[in-house]
Amino acid sequence: MMKAIVRPGSMAGRLTVPGSKSHTIRAVCIAAMAEGRSAIGNPLASRDGAAAVEACRALGAKIEMAEGVWHVEGTGGRLHTPDNIIDCANSGTTLYFVTAMAATLPTWAVITGDEQIRARPILPLLEQLRNLGAEAFTTRGTTPPPAIVRGPLKSGTVRFDGRFSQYVSSVLLAAPLADGTVRIEVADPKERPYLKMTVDWMTAHGIQVHYDRANYRSFEVTGPQAYQAVNEAIPSDWESVAFPLVASVITGSTLVIEDVDVSGGQGDAAIVDVLQRMGANLKLDAEKKTLTVEQSGKLQGVTINCSDIPDAAPILAVAGCFGRSPMRLEGLEMVRAKETDRVAVMKEEIAKMGGRVEDTHDTMTIYPAALRGAIVASHGDHRVAMALAVAGLAAEGQTTVTDAECHDISYPGFFESMNKLGAGFVLEY
């Protein structure tokens, strides 16, 4: 197991972050179902990216992972029966997407993952797949995986409460392989930028989707339809940008982040607006695709609804510790059902560093604090590990983040790239 050790310091320089995890997994799944050969440029070569590749290989796609580009020979909508169980490792997105894809098969598939994945809810998705004619259940009869599914999928209507966009996206992605019209109704859509991302990927690759463009409360896809091959580059990941960005703001550093995604296709780009509202000195140049961070003064606490940017909650909680006034994060119910209960975990670990966080079932209030170095735990959660490492850069004394190797689930090379800017992380194994 790896420990990341850091003392306070500032940074300077230029940085480029990896490709988007969310875009990469959608591209791989669509390429696996598509006709012909795809070429996915700038994919995120992380553990979650690899999990998506292995799961799609299990369903019959032939995938070559060269540096900087992945080539996928698609199944033309004729996915294969897996020879073995499908292990999604730590990737929740892969778990849900592949479960729906496997439900288009007339034969059985078993889908599971690591310990964290086997604690995540999947029963609501399985219940709705049954409304489309699939057989779908969990091996233990409870809500988490392993899941067992078989189809084929037929026309019908499914209904979700909207807390988890991945349920909706999974049915959307599989719907073109169904026989007839699949209608999805969503009571109260959360994580809406991810729903838009899914629809955009589908329509860009040959699929007609009729949907409520204003509120994302309904979607219709009539199958069978054929996906077209993917031949494009994955944009850089705003979820990853958040960590060096907040690190530079709270340490008074000067930093230029290059090749940022200015398409508007990632909800987590909202962190720029959030930090500007807090008083950070940031400049986003859409023409040059650069984000420049200049030295900032003391931050101001603000209230943020995270229902559309749930993955930003851990690093925003860190930013909140360095404000002049309390910061309130709202809309966090789904944040408690990620790789960990990130609300509870961040509250626990910030307390070890002398900070104070109060929480309800869907809110966090973070109070200003002079954080002290401490031994803190990642709980095996990549976003928690990186958020706590960033906190250590602005805390007094030495901070040690245990089990920090999980960072490579979404941002391989995070510590090395930060050290090139002068962060000074020491990694011990």
Coordinates of C-alpha atoms in Angstrom, one line a residue:
M1 CA 0.0 0.0 0.0
M2 CA 1.2 3.5 -0.8
K3 CA 1.4 6.5 1.5
A4 CA 1.6 10.0 0.2
I5 CA 3.5 12.4 2.5
V6 CA 3.4 16.1 2.1
R7 CA 4.3 19.3 3.9
P8 CA 2.9 22.8 3.1
G9 CA 4.2 24.5 0.0
S10 CA 3.3 26.4 -3.2
M11 CA 3.4 25.4 -6.8
A12 CA 4.1 27.1 -10.2
G13 CA 4.1 26.0 -13.8
R14 CA 1.9 24.5 -16.5
L15 CA -0.1 21.3 -16.3
T16 CA -2.3 19.2 -18.6
V17 CA -4.7 16.7 -17.0
P18 CA -5.7 13.3 -18.4
G19 CA -8.8 12.6 -20.6
S20 CA -12.3 12.4 -19.0
K21 CA -13.3 9.2 -17.3
S22 CA -17.0 9.8 -18.0
H23 CA -16.4 10.4 -21.7
T24 CA -13.9 7.5 -22.0
I25 CA -16.3 4.9 -20.6
R26 CA -19.2 6.1 -22.8
A27 CA -16.9 6.0 -25.8
V28 CA -15.7 2.4 -25.1
C29 CA -19.3 1.1 -24.5
I30 CA -20.6 2.8 -27.7
A31 CA -17.6 1.5 -29.7
A32 CA -18.2 -2.0 -28.4
M33 CA -21.8 -1.9 -29.7
A34 CA -21.0 -0.1 -32.9
E35 CA -20.5 -1.3 -36.5
G36 CA -16.9 -1.4 -37.7
R37 CA -13.6 -0.2 -36.2
S38 CA -13.4 2.7 -33.8
A39 CA -10.3 4.8 -32.7
I40 CA -10.6 6.6 -29.4
G41 CA -8.0 9.2 -28.9
N42 CA -6.7 10.5 -25.5
P43 CA -8.6 7.9 -23.5
L44 CA -8.2 7.8 -19.7
A45 CA -5.8 4.9 -19.1
S46 CA -6.8 4.5 -15.5
R47 CA -8.1 1.6 -13.6
D48 CA -11.7 2.6 -14.3
G49 CA -10.9 3.0 -18.0
A50 CA -9.3 -0.5 -18.0
A51 CA -12.4 -1.9 -16.2
A52 CA -14.6 -0.6 -19.0
V53 CA -12.3 -2.1 -21.6
E54 CA -12.3 -5.6 -20.0
A55 CA -16.0 -5.6 -19.5
C56 CA -16.6 -4.7 -23.2
R57 CA -14.1 -7.4 -24.2
A58 CA -16.2 -9.8 -22.2
L59 CA -19.2 -8.8 -24.3
G60 CA -17.3 -9.5 -27.6
A61 CA -15.5 -6.3 -28.5
K62 CA -11.9 -6.6 -29.7
I63 CA -9.9 -3.8 -28.1
E64 CA -6.3 -2.8 -28.6
M65 CA -4.9 -0.3 -26.0
A66 CA -2.0 1.5 -27.6
E67 CA -0.6 4.6 -25.9
G68 CA -2.7 7.6 -26.7
V69 CA -5.4 5.7 -28.7
W70 CA -7.6 2.7 -28.3
H71 CA -8.8 0.7 -31.3
V72 CA -12.1 -1.1 -30.9
E73 CA -13.6 -3.7 -33.3
G74 CA -17.3 -3.4 -32.5
T75 CA -19.9 -6.1 -32.4
G76 CA -22.4 -4.4 -34.7
G77 CA -25.0 -4.6 -32.0
R78 CA -24.6 -8.3 -31.6
L79 CA -23.0 -8.6 -28.2
H80 CA -21.6 -12.0 -27.1
T81 CA -22.4 -14.1 -24.2
P82 CA -19.5 -13.7 -21.6
D83 CA -17.3 -16.7 -21.1
N84 CA -16.9 -15.7 -17.4
I85 CA -18.3 -13.3 -14.9
I86 CA -17.8 -9.6 -15.8
D87 CA -15.6 -8.0 -13.2
C88 CA -16.1 -4.2 -13.2
A89 CA -13.3 -3.7 -10.6
N90 CA -14.0 -0.3 -8.9
S91 CA -15.9 1.3 -11.7
G92 CA -19.5 2.1 -10.8
T93 CA -20.2 3.6 -14.2
T94 CA -19.0 0.4 -15.9
L95 CA -21.1 -1.7 -13.6
Y96 CA -24.4 0.0 -14.5
F97 CA -23.7 0.5 -18.2
V98 CA -22.6 -3.0 -18.8
T99 CA -25.5 -4.5 -16.8
A100 CA -28.0 -2.9 -19.2
M101 CA -25.9 -3.8 -22.2
A102 CA -25.8 -7.5 -21.0
A103 CA -29.5 -7.4 -20.6
T104 CA -29.9 -7.3 -24.4
L105 CA -28.4 -10.8 -24.6
P106 CA -30.7 -13.9 -24.7
T107 CA -28.3 -15.6 -22.4
W108 CA -27.1 -15.1 -18.8
A109 CA -24.4 -12.7 -17.7
V110 CA -23.1 -12.2 -14.2
I111 CA -21.7 -8.7 -13.3
T112 CA -19.8 -7.8 -10.2
G113 CA -16.8 -5.8 -9.0
D114 CA -14.6 -5.1 -6.0
E115 CA -15.7 -4.7 -2.3
Q116 CA -16.9 -1.2 -2.8
I117 CA -18.9 -2.1 -6.0
R118 CA -20.5 -5.0 -4.1
A119 CA -21.9 -2.5 -1.7
R120 CA -23.4 -0.1 -4.3
P121 CA -27.1 -0.3 -5.1
I122 CA -28.1 -1.9 -8.3
L123 CA -31.6 -3.3 -7.6
P124 CA -33.5 -0.2 -8.8
L125 CA -31.9 -0.7 -12.2
L126 CA -32.6 -4.4 -12.3
E127 CA -36.3 -3.8 -11.4
Q128 CA -36.6 -1.4 -14.4
L129 CA -34.8 -3.8 -16.7
R130 CA -37.5 -6.3 -15.8
N131 CA -40.1 -3.9 -17.1
L132 CA -38.4 -4.2 -20.5
G133 CA -38.7 -8.0 -20.5
A134 CA -35.3 -8.9 -19.0
E135 CA -34.7 -11.3 -16.2
A136 CA -32.6 -9.6 -13.6
F137 CA -31.8 -10.1 -10.0
T138 CA -28.9 -10.1 -7.5
T139 CA -27.3 -13.3 -6.2
R140 CA -27.9 -12.4 -2.6
G141 CA -31.4 -11.2 -3.0
T142 CA -30.4 -7.7 -1.7
T143 CA -29.7 -4.4 -3.4
P144 CA -26.0 -4.7 -4.2
P145 CA -24.2 -6.8 -6.9
P146 CA -23.3 -9.5 -8.0
A147 CA -26.1 -9.1 -10.5
I148 CA -27.4 -11.7 -13.0
V149 CA -29.2 -10.6 -16.1
R150 CA -30.5 -11.9 -19.5
G151 CA -32.8 -10.4 -22.1
P152 CA -33.6 -9.7 -24.7
L153 CA -34.9 -6.2 -24.1
K154 CA -38.3 -5.2 -25.5
S155 CA -40.3 -2.1 -25.7
G156 CA -41.7 -0.6 -22.5
T157 CA -41.5 2.2 -20.0
V158 CA -39.1 2.5 -17.1
R159 CA -39.3 5.0 -14.3
F160 CA -36.5 6.3 -12.1
D161 CA -36.5 8.7 -9.2
G162 CA -33.6 10.5 -10.7
R163 CA -31.0 10.4 -7.9
F164 CA -28.6 8.3 -9.9
S165 CA -28.0 9.4 -13.5
Q166 CA -26.1 6.2 -14.2
Y167 CA -29.3 4.2 -14.0
V168 CA -30.9 6.4 -16.7
S169 CA -27.7 6.5 -18.9
S170 CA -27.4 2.7 -18.8
V171 CA -30.9 2.1 -20.1
L172 CA -30.4 4.9 -22.7
L173 CA -27.2 3.3 -24.0
A174 CA -28.7 -0.2 -24.3
A175 CA -32.0 1.0 -25.7
P176 CA -30.9 1.0 -29.4
L177 CA -30.4 -2.7 -29.2
A178 CA -33.9 -3.3 -27.9
D179 CA -36.8 -4.3 -30.1
G180 CA -39.3 -1.5 -30.0
T181 CA -39.6 1.8 -28.2
V182 CA -38.1 2.3 -24.8
R183 CA -39.4 5.2 -22.8
I184 CA -37.6 6.5 -19.7
E185 CA -39.4 8.7 -17.2
V186 CA -37.4 10.5 -14.5
A187 CA -39.2 12.1 -11.6
D188 CA -36.5 14.5 -10.3
P189 CA -33.3 14.4 -12.5
K190 CA -30.0 14.8 -10.7
E191 CA -26.5 14.9 -12.3
R192 CA -28.1 16.3 -15.4
P193 CA -24.9 17.1 -17.2
Y194 CA -24.1 13.4 -17.3
L195 CA -27.5 12.7 -18.9
K196 CA -26.8 15.3 -21.5
M197 CA -23.3 13.7 -22.1
T198 CA -24.9 10.3 -22.7
V199 CA -27.4 11.7 -25.2
D200 CA -24.8 13.7 -27.0
W201 CA -22.6 10.6 -27.4
M202 CA -25.5 8.6 -28.7
T203 CA -26.7 11.2 -31.2
A204 CA -23.2 11.9 -32.4
H205 CA -22.9 8.2 -33.3
G206 CA -26.1 7.6 -35.2
I207 CA -28.8 7.2 -32.6
Q208 CA -32.1 9.1 -32.6
V209 CA -33.1 10.1 -29.1
H210 CA -36.3 12.0 -28.4
Y211 CA -36.1 13.7 -25.0
D212 CA -37.1 16.6 -22.7
R213 CA -34.3 19.0 -23.5
A214 CA -35.4 21.5 -20.9
N215 CA -35.7 19.2 -17.8
Y216 CA -34.4 15.7 -18.7
R217 CA -37.6 14.1 -17.4
S218 CA -38.3 11.9 -20.3
F219 CA -36.4 10.0 -23.1
E220 CA -37.5 7.8 -25.9
V221 CA -35.4 5.5 -28.1
T222 CA -36.9 3.2 -30.8
G223 CA -34.8 0.2 -31.6
P224 CA -33.2 -1.5 -33.2
Q225 CA -30.8 1.2 -34.3
A226 CA -27.1 0.9 -35.2
Y227 CA -24.3 2.8 -33.5
Q228 CA -21.7 4.3 -35.7
A229 CA -18.0 3.8 -35.0
V230 CA -16.2 6.3 -32.7
N231 CA -13.4 8.2 -34.2
E232 CA -12.6 11.2 -31.9
A233 CA -10.4 12.3 -29.0
I234 CA -11.6 12.3 -25.4
P235 CA -11.6 15.8 -23.9
S236 CA -9.6 16.5 -20.7
D237 CA -11.3 15.8 -17.5
W238 CA -12.8 18.6 -15.4
E239 CA -13.2 16.2 -12.5
S240 CA -9.4 15.9 -12.5
V241 CA -8.8 19.6 -13.1
A242 CA -10.5 20.3 -9.8
F243 CA -7.6 18.9 -7.6
P244 CA -4.6 21.0 -8.9
L245 CA -7.0 23.9 -9.3
V246 CA -8.1 24.0 -5.7
A247 CA -4.5 23.2 -4.6
S248 CA -3.2 26.3 -6.4
V249 CA -6.0 28.5 -5.0
I250 CA -5.5 27.5 -1.3
T251 CA -1.7 27.7 -1.4
G252 CA -1.6 31.0 -3.2
S253 CA 0.1 29.5 -6.2
T254 CA 0.3 30.5 -9.8
L255 CA -0.6 27.8 -12.3
V256 CA -1.7 27.4 -15.9
I257 CA -3.8 24.4 -16.8
E258 CA -3.7 23.7 -20.5
D259 CA -6.0 22.0 -23.0
V260 CA -9.1 22.3 -20.8
D261 CA -12.4 21.3 -22.3
V262 CA -14.4 24.4 -23.2
S263 CA -17.2 22.6 -25.0
G264 CA -19.6 22.9 -22.1
G265 CA -20.1 19.1 -22.1
Q266 CA -18.9 18.5 -18.6
G267 CA -20.8 19.7 -15.6
D268 CA -17.8 19.8 -13.3
A269 CA -16.5 22.8 -15.3
A270 CA -18.8 24.7 -12.9
I271 CA -16.0 24.6 -10.3
V272 CA -14.4 27.6 -12.0
D273 CA -17.6 29.6 -11.3
V274 CA -17.7 28.2 -7.7
L275 CA -14.1 29.3 -7.0
Q276 CA -14.6 32.7 -8.6
R277 CA -17.6 33.2 -6.4
M278 CA -15.4 32.4 -3.4
G279 CA -12.9 35.0 -4.5
A280 CA -10.3 33.0 -6.4
N281 CA -8.4 34.8 -9.1
L282 CA -9.0 32.6 -12.2
K283 CA -9.1 33.3 -15.9
L284 CA -10.6 30.8 -18.4
D285 CA -9.4 31.5 -22.0
A286 CA -11.8 29.6 -24.3
E287 CA -9.7 30.4 -27.4
K288 CA -6.4 29.2 -26.0
K289 CA -8.2 26.5 -23.9
T290 CA -6.2 27.5 -20.8
L291 CA -7.2 28.1 -17.2
T292 CA -4.9 30.5 -15.3
V293 CA -4.7 30.7 -11.6
E294 CA -3.1 33.8 -10.0
Q295 CA -2.4 34.3 -6.4
S296 CA -5.7 34.7 -4.5
G297 CA -6.5 36.2 -1.1
K298 CA -8.7 34.6 1.6
L299 CA -11.7 32.8 0.2
Q300 CA -15.3 33.5 1.0
G301 CA -17.6 30.7 2.0
V302 CA -20.6 30.2 -0.4
T303 CA -23.6 27.9 -0.7
I304 CA -23.3 25.3 -3.6
N305 CA -25.9 22.8 -4.8
C306 CA -23.8 19.8 -5.8
S307 CA -26.7 17.7 -7.3
D308 CA -25.2 18.2 -10.8
I309 CA -21.5 18.0 -9.7
P310 CA -21.5 15.3 -7.0
D311 CA -17.9 14.2 -7.6
A312 CA -16.7 17.7 -6.8
A313 CA -17.9 17.5 -3.2
P314 CA -14.7 16.2 -1.5
I315 CA -12.4 18.8 -3.0
L316 CA -15.0 21.6 -2.4
A317 CA -15.1 20.5 1.2
V318 CA -11.3 21.1 1.4
A319 CA -11.7 24.5 -0.3
G320 CA -14.3 25.4 2.3
C321 CA -11.8 24.9 5.2
F322 CA -9.8 27.9 3.9
G323 CA -12.6 30.5 3.7
R324 CA -13.4 33.5 5.9
S325 CA -16.9 32.2 6.5
P326 CA -18.7 28.8 6.5
M327 CA -19.3 27.0 3.2
R328 CA -22.5 24.9 2.7
L329 CA -22.7 22.1 0.2
E330 CA -26.3 20.9 -0.6
G331 CA -27.8 18.1 -2.8
L332 CA -25.4 15.5 -1.4
E333 CA -27.7 12.5 -1.0
M334 CA -26.1 10.6 -3.9
V335 CA -22.6 11.6 -2.7
R336 CA -23.2 9.2 0.2
A337 CA -23.6 6.3 -2.3
K338 CA -20.4 6.7 -4.3
E339 CA -17.3 4.6 -3.7
T340 CA -17.7 5.6 -0.1
D341 CA -20.1 7.7 1.9
R342 CA -18.0 10.8 0.9
V343 CA -19.9 13.1 3.2
A344 CA -19.2 11.0 6.3
V345 CA -15.6 10.2 5.2
M346 CA -14.6 13.8 4.5
K347 CA -16.2 14.9 7.8
E348 CA -14.1 12.3 9.7
E349 CA -10.8 13.0 7.9
I350 CA -11.1 16.8 8.0
A351 CA -11.7 16.5 11.8
K352 CA -8.4 14.7 12.2
M353 CA -6.7 17.8 10.7
G354 CA -8.5 20.1 13.1
G355 CA -11.4 21.1 10.9
R356 CA -15.1 21.1 11.6
V357 CA -17.8 19.8 9.4
E358 CA -21.5 19.4 10.2
D359 CA -23.8 17.3 8.1
T360 CA -27.3 16.2 7.5
H361 CA -28.5 13.5 5.1
D362 CA -27.8 15.7 2.1
T363 CA -25.8 18.7 3.3
M364 CA -22.3 19.6 4.6
T365 CA -21.4 22.8 6.4
I366 CA -17.6 23.4 6.4
Y367 CA -16.3 25.9 8.9
P368 CA -13.1 27.9 8.4
A369 CA -10.1 26.3 10.2
A370 CA -6.3 26.4 10.3
L371 CA -5.8 22.8 9.3
R372 CA -2.9 20.8 10.9
G373 CA -1.0 18.0 9.4
A374 CA -2.2 14.5 10.4
I375 CA -2.4 10.9 9.3
V376 CA -5.5 10.6 7.3
A377 CA -7.1 7.7 5.4
S378 CA -8.4 7.6 1.8
H379 CA -10.8 4.8 2.6
G380 CA -9.9 3.4 -0.8
D381 CA -11.7 6.3 -2.5
H382 CA -9.7 8.1 -5.2
R383 CA -11.4 11.4 -4.9
V384 CA -11.0 11.4 -1.1
A385 CA -7.3 10.5 -1.4
M386 CA -6.6 13.4 -3.8
A387 CA -8.7 15.9 -1.8
L388 CA -6.9 15.1 1.4
A389 CA -3.5 15.3 -0.3
V390 CA -4.4 18.8 -1.5
A391 CA -5.5 19.7 2.0
G392 CA -2.1 18.7 3.2
L393 CA -0.4 21.3 0.9
A394 CA -2.0 24.1 2.9
A395 CA -2.0 22.5 6.4
E396 CA 0.6 23.2 9.1
G397 CA 3.1 20.4 9.5
Q398 CA 3.2 17.0 7.8
T399 CA 0.2 15.2 6.4
T400 CA 0.2 11.5 5.5
V401 CA -2.5 10.0 3.3
T402 CA -2.7 6.3 3.6
D403 CA -3.9 3.9 0.9
A404 CA -3.2 6.7 -1.6
E405 CA -2.6 4.3 -4.5
C406 CA -6.4 4.4 -5.3
H407 CA -5.8 7.8 -7.0
D408 CA -5.0 6.0 -10.3
I409 CA -8.7 4.9 -10.6
S410 CA -9.3 8.3 -12.2
Y411 CA -6.1 10.3 -12.3
P412 CA -3.0 8.1 -12.9
G413 CA 0.2 10.2 -12.4
F414 CA -1.6 12.7 -10.1
F415 CA 1.3 12.9 -7.6
E416 CA 4.0 12.9 -10.2
S417 CA 2.4 15.8 -12.2
M418 CA 1.8 17.8 -9.0
N419 CA 5.5 17.2 -8.0
K420 CA 6.6 18.7 -11.4
L421 CA 4.9 21.9 -10.2
G422 CA 6.8 21.8 -6.9
A423 CA 4.2 20.1 -4.6
G424 CA 6.8 17.9 -3.0
F425 CA 4.8 14.7 -2.4
V426 CA 6.9 11.8 -1.1
L427 CA 5.5 8.4 -2.0
E428 CA 6.2 5.4 0.2
Y429 CA 5.3 1.8 -0.5

